[in-house]
CSV table of C-alpha atoms in Angstrom, one decimal:
chain,number,residue,atom,x,y,z
R,16,MET,CA,30.7,-3.4,-3.9
R,17,ARG,CA,29.6,-4.5,-7.4
R,18,GLU,CA,29.6,-2.1,-10.3
R,19,LEU,CA,26.1,-0.8,-11.1
R,20,SER,CA,24.5,1.4,-13.7
R,21,LEU,CA,23.5,3.7,-10.9
R,22,ASN,CA,26.1,5.9,-9.1
R,23,THR,CA,28.6,3.6,-7.4
R,24,SER,CA,29.6,6.3,-4.9
R,25,MET,CA,26.0,6.4,-3.8
R,26,TYR,CA,26.2,2.7,-2.7
R,27,GLU,CA,29.4,3.4,-0.9
R,28,PHE,CA,27.7,6.2,1.0
R,29,ILE,CA,24.6,4.1,1.7
R,30,GLY,CA,26.8,1.2,2.9
R,31,LYS,CA,27.7,3.4,5.8
R,32,ILE,CA,24.1,3.6,6.8
R,33,ILE,CA,22.7,0.2,5.8
R,34,PRO,CA,24.5,-3.0,6.6
R,35,GLU,CA,25.5,-5.0,3.5
R,36,GLU,CA,23.2,-7.9,4.5
R,37,ARG,CA,20.2,-5.5,4.2
R,38,MET,CA,21.1,-4.4,0.7
R,39,PHE,CA,19.7,-6.5,-2.2
R,40,PHE,CA,20.6,-6.2,-5.9
R,41,ASP,CA,18.4,-7.2,-8.8
R,42,GLU,CA,15.7,-8.1,-6.3
R,43,PRO,CA,12.5,-9.6,-7.9
R,44,MET,CA,9.6,-7.5,-6.9
R,45,SER,CA,7.2,-10.4,-7.4
R,46,ARG,CA,8.4,-11.4,-3.9
R,47,HIS,CA,7.3,-8.1,-2.4
R,48,THR,CA,3.9,-7.4,-3.9
R,49,THR,CA,0.5,-9.0,-3.4
R,50,PHE,CA,0.0,-9.4,-7.1
R,51,ARG,CA,3.1,-11.7,-7.1
R,52,VAL,CA,4.3,-10.2,-10.4
R,53,GLY,CA,7.0,-7.7,-11.3
R,54,GLY,CA,10.6,-7.4,-12.5
R,55,ALA,CA,13.7,-6.7,-10.5
R,56,ALA,CA,14.6,-3.6,-8.6
R,57,GLU,CA,18.1,-2.6,-9.3
R,58,CYS,CA,18.6,-2.1,-5.5
R,59,MET,CA,16.5,-2.7,-2.5
R,60,VAL,CA,17.4,-1.8,1.1
R,61,LEU,CA,15.7,-3.0,4.2
R,62,ILE,CA,15.1,-0.3,6.8
R,63,GLU,CA,15.1,-1.4,10.5
R,64,GLN,CA,15.4,1.9,12.3
R,65,GLU,CA,13.9,5.3,11.8
R,66,GLU,CA,17.3,6.9,12.0
R,67,GLU,CA,18.3,5.1,8.8
R,68,LEU,CA,15.5,6.8,6.9
R,69,LEU,CA,16.5,10.2,8.4
R,70,LYS,CA,20.0,9.8,6.9
R,71,LEU,CA,19.1,8.0,3.7
R,72,VAL,CA,16.2,9.9,2.2
R,73,PRO,CA,17.7,13.4,2.4
R,74,TYR,CA,20.8,12.1,0.7
R,75,LEU,CA,18.9,10.4,-2.1
R,76,ASN,CA,16.9,13.6,-2.7
R,77,GLN,CA,20.1,15.7,-2.7
R,78,ILE,CA,21.7,13.6,-5.5
R,79,GLU,CA,18.3,13.3,-7.3
R,80,GLN,CA,18.2,9.6,-7.1
R,81,GLU,CA,14.8,8.0,-7.6
R,82,TYR,CA,13.4,5.8,-4.8
R,83,PHE,CA,10.1,4.3,-3.7
R,84,ILE,CA,9.0,3.6,-0.1
R,85,LEU,CA,7.6,0.0,0.2
R,86,GLY,CA,5.4,-1.4,2.9
R,87,ASN,CA,3.5,-4.6,2.2
R,88,GLY,CA,3.2,-4.0,-1.6
R,89,SER,CA,-0.6,-4.5,-1.5
R,90,ASN,CA,-1.5,-1.8,-4.0
R,91,LEU,CA,1.6,-1.9,-6.2
R,92,LEU,CA,2.2,-3.2,-9.7
R,93,VAL,CA,5.9,-3.2,-10.7
R,94,GLY,CA,6.7,-3.5,-14.4
R,95,ASP,CA,8.2,-6.7,-15.9
R,96,LYS,CA,11.3,-4.8,-16.9
R,97,GLY,CA,11.8,-3.8,-13.3
R,98,TYR,CA,12.6,-0.6,-11.5
R,99,ARG,CA,15.8,1.3,-12.1
R,100,GLY,CA,15.8,3.0,-8.8
R,101,MET,CA,16.0,2.2,-5.1
R,102,ILE,CA,13.3,0.4,-3.2
R,103,ILE,CA,13.3,1.3,0.4
R,104,LYS,CA,11.4,-1.4,2.2
R,105,LEU,CA,10.3,-1.0,5.8
R,106,GLY,CA,11.5,-4.1,7.8
R,107,GLU,CA,10.5,-5.6,11.1
R,108,GLY,CA,12.2,-2.9,13.0
R,109,MET,CA,9.7,-0.4,11.7
R,110,ASN,CA,6.5,-2.3,12.7
R,111,ARG,CA,6.3,-1.6,16.5
R,112,ILE,CA,2.8,-1.4,18.0
R,113,LYS,CA,2.4,0.2,21.5
R,114,VAL,CA,-0.9,0.5,23.3
R,115,GLU,CA,-1.4,3.3,25.9
R,116,GLY,CA,-4.9,3.8,27.2
R,117,ASP,CA,-7.3,4.4,24.3
R,118,ARG,CA,-4.4,5.2,21.9
R,119,ILE,CA,-2.3,2.9,19.8
R,120,TYR,CA,1.1,4.1,18.6
R,121,VAL,CA,2.0,2.2,15.4
R,122,GLN,CA,5.1,2.4,13.2
R,123,ALA,CA,4.5,2.7,9.5
R,124,GLY,CA,5.6,-0.8,8.6
R,125,ALA,CA,3.1,-2.6,10.8
R,126,LEU,CA,0.3,-4.4,9.0
R,127,LEU,CA,-3.2,-3.1,9.3
R,128,SER,CA,-4.4,-6.6,10.2
R,129,ARG,CA,-1.8,-7.0,13.0
R,130,THR,CA,-2.7,-3.5,14.3
R,131,ALA,CA,-6.4,-4.4,14.3
R,132,ALA,CA,-5.6,-7.6,16.3
R,133,ALA,CA,-3.6,-5.6,18.8
R,134,ALA,CA,-6.6,-3.2,19.2
R,135,ARG,CA,-8.9,-6.2,19.8
R,136,ASP,CA,-6.6,-7.7,22.4
R,137,ALA,CA,-6.5,-4.3,24.1
R,138,GLU,CA,-10.3,-4.2,24.0
R,139,LEU,CA,-10.3,-1.1,21.8
R,140,SER,CA,-13.0,-0.9,19.1
R,141,GLY,CA,-13.1,1.0,15.8
R,142,MET,CA,-10.5,-0.8,13.7
R,143,GLU,CA,-12.5,-3.9,13.0
R,144,PHE,CA,-13.0,-2.9,9.3
R,145,ALA,CA,-9.2,-3.1,8.7
R,146,ALA,CA,-8.7,-6.7,9.9
R,147,GLY,CA,-8.8,-8.1,6.4
R,148,ILE,CA,-7.0,-5.3,4.5
R,149,PRO,CA,-3.5,-6.5,3.5
R,150,GLY,CA,-1.7,-3.2,3.6
R,151,SER,CA,0.5,-1.5,6.1
R,152,ILE,CA,-0.4,1.4,8.4
R,153,GLY,CA,1.8,3.8,6.5
R,154,GLY,CA,0.1,3.0,3.2
R,155,GLY,CA,-3.2,2.9,5.0
R,156,VAL,CA,-3.1,6.5,6.1
R,157,VAL,CA,-1.7,7.8,2.8
R,158,MET,CA,-4.7,6.4,0.9
R,159,ASN,CA,-7.2,6.5,3.8
R,160,ALA,CA,-7.8,2.8,3.5
R,161,GLY,CA,-11.3,1.6,4.3
R,162,ALA,CA,-13.9,-1.0,4.0
R,163,TYR,CA,-17.4,-1.7,5.2
R,164,ASP,CA,-18.2,1.9,6.3
R,165,GLY,CA,-14.9,2.2,8.1
R,166,GLU,CA,-11.8,4.2,7.1
R,167,MET,CA,-8.6,5.3,8.7
R,168,LYS,CA,-9.9,8.9,9.0
R,169,GLN,CA,-12.2,7.8,11.7
R,170,ILE,CA,-9.5,6.5,14.0
R,171,THR,CA,-6.4,8.5,13.1
R,172,GLU,CA,-5.4,11.1,15.7
R,173,SER,CA,-2.1,12.2,14.2
R,174,VAL,CA,0.6,11.1,11.7
R,175,LYS,CA,4.3,11.6,12.2
R,176,VAL,CA,6.0,12.2,8.8
R,177,MET,CA,9.4,13.1,7.4
R,178,ASP,CA,9.9,15.5,4.4
R,179,LYS,CA,12.6,15.0,1.8
R,180,GLU,CA,15.1,17.1,3.8
R,181,GLY,CA,14.6,14.9,6.8
R,182,LYS,CA,12.5,17.3,8.8
R,183,ILE,CA,10.0,15.6,11.0
R,184,MET,CA,6.4,16.9,11.4
R,185,VAL,CA,3.3,15.7,13.2
R,186,LEU,CA,0.1,16.2,11.2
R,187,ASP,CA,-3.2,16.1,13.1
R,188,ASN,CA,-6.4,14.6,11.6
R,189,ASP,CA,-7.6,17.8,10.1
R,190,THR,CA,-4.2,18.6,8.5
R,191,MET,CA,-4.2,15.2,6.9
R,192,GLU,CA,-7.1,16.3,4.6
R,193,PHE,CA,-8.5,12.8,4.4
R,194,GLY,CA,-10.8,12.0,1.5
R,195,TYR,CA,-11.9,9.0,-0.4
R,196,ARG,CA,-8.8,7.0,-0.9
R,197,THR,CA,-6.6,10.0,-0.5
R,198,SER,CA,-4.9,12.3,2.0
R,199,ILE,CA,-2.5,15.3,2.0
R,200,ILE,CA,0.4,12.9,1.8
R,201,LYS,CA,-0.8,11.4,-1.5
R,202,ASN,CA,0.6,14.4,-3.4
R,203,ARG,CA,3.4,15.6,-1.0
R,204,PRO,CA,6.9,14.3,-0.6
R,205,PHE,CA,6.2,13.0,2.9
R,206,ILE,CA,7.1,9.6,4.4
R,207,VAL,CA,5.0,8.2,7.1
R,208,LEU,CA,7.0,7.2,10.2
R,209,GLU,CA,4.4,6.6,12.9
R,210,VAL,CA,0.6,6.9,13.4
R,211,VAL,CA,-1.3,7.5,16.5
R,212,LEU,CA,-4.8,5.9,16.5
R,213,ARG,CA,-7.5,6.7,19.0
R,214,MET,CA,-10.3,4.3,19.6
R,215,GLN,CA,-13.2,3.5,21.9
R,216,PRO,CA,-13.3,0.9,24.7
R,217,GLY,CA,-15.1,-2.3,23.7
R,218,ARG,CA,-15.4,-5.9,24.6
R,219,LYS,CA,-13.0,-8.3,23.1
R,220,ASP,CA,-15.6,-10.9,22.2
R,221,GLN,CA,-17.8,-8.4,20.5
R,222,ILE,CA,-14.8,-6.9,18.6
R,223,GLN,CA,-13.8,-10.4,17.5
R,224,ALA,CA,-17.4,-11.2,16.4
R,225,LYS,CA,-17.4,-8.1,14.2
R,226,MET,CA,-14.1,-9.0,12.7
R,227,ASP,CA,-15.3,-12.5,12.0
R,228,GLU,CA,-18.5,-11.1,10.4
R,229,LEU,CA,-16.6,-8.8,8.1
R,230,MET,CA,-14.0,-11.5,7.2
R,231,GLU,CA,-16.8,-13.8,6.2
R,232,LYS,CA,-18.2,-11.1,3.9
R,233,ARG,CA,-14.8,-10.8,2.3
R,234,ARG,CA,-14.5,-14.5,1.8
R,235,SER,CA,-17.9,-14.8,0.3
R,236,ARG,CA,-17.6,-11.8,-2.0
R,237,GLN,CA,-14.0,-11.4,-2.9
R,238,PRO,CA,-11.5,-13.6,-4.8
R,239,LEU,CA,-9.1,-14.1,-1.9
R,240,ASN,CA,-7.8,-17.3,-3.4
R,241,TYR,CA,-5.8,-15.4,-6.1
R,242,PRO,CA,-3.1,-12.9,-5.8
R,243,SER,CA,-4.4,-9.3,-6.4
R,244,ALA,CA,-4.1,-5.8,-5.2
R,245,GLY,CA,-7.5,-5.8,-3.6
R,246,SER,CA,-10.0,-3.5,-5.2
R,247,THR,CA,-8.4,-2.5,-8.5
R,248,PHE,CA,-10.4,0.7,-9.0
R,249,LYS,CA,-11.7,3.6,-6.9
R,250,ARG,CA,-15.4,3.9,-6.6
R,251,PRO,CA,-16.6,6.5,-9.1
R,252,GLU,CA,-19.0,9.0,-7.7
R,253,GLY,CA,-22.6,7.7,-8.0
R,254,TYR,CA,-21.5,4.3,-9.2
R,255,PHE,CA,-20.0,1.0,-8.1
R,256,ALA,CA,-16.9,0.1,-10.1
R,257,GLY,CA,-17.6,-3.7,-10.0
R,258,LYS,CA,-21.1,-3.2,-11.4
R,259,LEU,CA,-20.0,-1.0,-14.2
R,260,ILE,CA,-17.3,-3.5,-15.2
R,261,MET,CA,-19.9,-6.4,-15.1
R,262,ASP,CA,-22.4,-4.4,-17.1
R,263,ALA,CA,-19.8,-3.7,-19.7
R,264,GLY,CA,-19.5,-7.4,-20.2
R,265,MET,CA,-16.0,-7.7,-18.7
R,266,ARG,CA,-16.6,-10.4,-16.1
R,267,GLY,CA,-13.9,-13.0,-16.6
R,268,TYR,CA,-12.1,-10.9,-19.3
R,269,ARG,CA,-8.6,-12.3,-19.5
R,270,ILE,CA,-5.2,-11.5,-21.0
R,271,GLY,CA,-2.6,-14.2,-20.3
R,272,ASP,CA,-3.2,-15.1,-16.6
R,273,ALA,CA,-4.5,-11.7,-15.6
R,274,GLN,CA,-8.3,-11.8,-15.3
R,275,VAL,CA,-11.2,-9.7,-14.2
R,276,SER,CA,-12.5,-11.9,-11.3
R,277,ASN,CA,-15.6,-13.9,-12.0
R,278,LYS,CA,-16.4,-13.6,-8.3
R,279,HIS,CA,-16.1,-9.8,-8.0
R,280,CYS,CA,-15.6,-7.7,-11.1
R,281,GLY,CA,-13.9,-4.9,-9.1
R,282,PHE,CA,-10.8,-7.2,-8.8
R,283,VAL,CA,-8.2,-8.0,-11.4
R,284,VAL,CA,-6.4,-11.2,-10.3
R,285,ASN,CA,-3.4,-13.2,-11.1
R,286,ILE,CA,-4.8,-16.7,-11.8
R,287,GLY,CA,-1.4,-18.3,-12.4
R,288,ASN,CA,1.6,-16.8,-14.0
R,289,ALA,CA,0.4,-13.4,-15.1
R,290,THR,CA,2.9,-10.8,-16.1
R,291,ALA,CA,2.7,-7.2,-15.0
R,292,ALA,CA,2.0,-6.2,-18.6
R,293,ASP,CA,-0.9,-8.7,-18.7
R,294,VAL,CA,-2.4,-7.0,-15.5
R,295,LYS,CA,-1.8,-3.5,-16.9
R,296,GLU,CA,-3.5,-4.4,-20.2
R,297,VAL,CA,-6.5,-5.8,-18.5
R,298,ILE,CA,-6.8,-2.7,-16.3
R,299,GLU,CA,-6.6,-0.4,-19.4
R,300,GLU,CA,-9.0,-2.4,-21.4
R,301,VAL,CA,-11.6,-2.3,-18.5
R,302,GLN,CA,-11.1,1.5,-18.3
R,303,GLU,CA,-11.6,1.9,-22.1
R,304,ARG,CA,-14.8,-0.3,-22.3
R,305,VAL,CA,-16.4,1.3,-19.2
R,306,LYS,CA,-15.7,4.8,-20.6
R,307,ASP,CA,-17.0,3.9,-24.0
R,308,ARG,CA,-20.2,2.4,-22.7
R,309,PHE,CA,-21.0,4.5,-19.6
R,310,HIS,CA,-18.8,7.6,-20.1
R,311,VAL,CA,-17.3,7.0,-16.7
R,312,ARG,CA,-13.6,7.0,-16.1
R,313,LEU,CA,-12.4,4.4,-13.7
R,314,GLU,CA,-9.4,5.5,-11.7
R,315,PRO,CA,-7.1,2.7,-10.5
R,316,GLU,CA,-6.2,2.3,-6.8
R,317,VAL,CA,-3.1,0.5,-8.0
R,318,ILE,CA,0.2,2.3,-8.2
R,319,PHE,CA,2.3,1.6,-11.4
R,320,LEU,CA,6.0,1.6,-10.9
R,321,GLY,CA,8.9,0.9,-13.2
R,322,ASP,CA,9.2,-0.1,-16.8
R,323,PHE,CA,6.5,-2.3,-18.4
């Protein structure tokens, strides 16, 4: 095993849990985020079984090694200088979807869009809003993902999580403390393993029609032709982030190839070869100008990781 700046004995231990072919060194994070930017992670491991997480995470916490759990990378901005820690990416072995009656059992790595399609095929209604959201189920419940008057809170029955010692718990809907783009997991050292969704019976053609309607709204209003992290900012109470940004004169504002979208000012997009620093500077400039003009602080939905 190659010599690294991180503890070499750590990699020897991890090699007993994760096969060598699922360990990646100096892995460009631009390949794993929807912004398509970001430097290299010193090490990334691909998790294919829940048991691997149960062994790996307590060990990393025991030796105080920094790590980050990665799903689809849809709300993540990794710095150009990379991440000097371990990226734990949920692989295909962690994206099982199982339908039983009006419940759907979904592993954390499954995409929201794929889960919504499975619900439609099972003639279960309630998840149409998520068909166009690019994130994973795990990230979706952590941030209570939502769109078009729908959110994960409405359909989540329970969430199976693991704490940093490897203890498994099941949190019901009330315990999750869902709020606007947040949940109890947002500020706790819990890792989502599986989610149980409960929905209402519906007709497949009507569910599909609703999904098509919402997808058309997205296409007409959002800059889906450029890499982004979706809505860059949370909606401040009493306002719409996009309108504040537009009224601050920031439509089309650009640093390098990072730009406030001309189509929807709530999105910062990568129009070509933006760097993570470009994106971060645009976000910060938008925050500053909106605060100066309207005395409103815009809070990013985007997670910043690594060195910029």
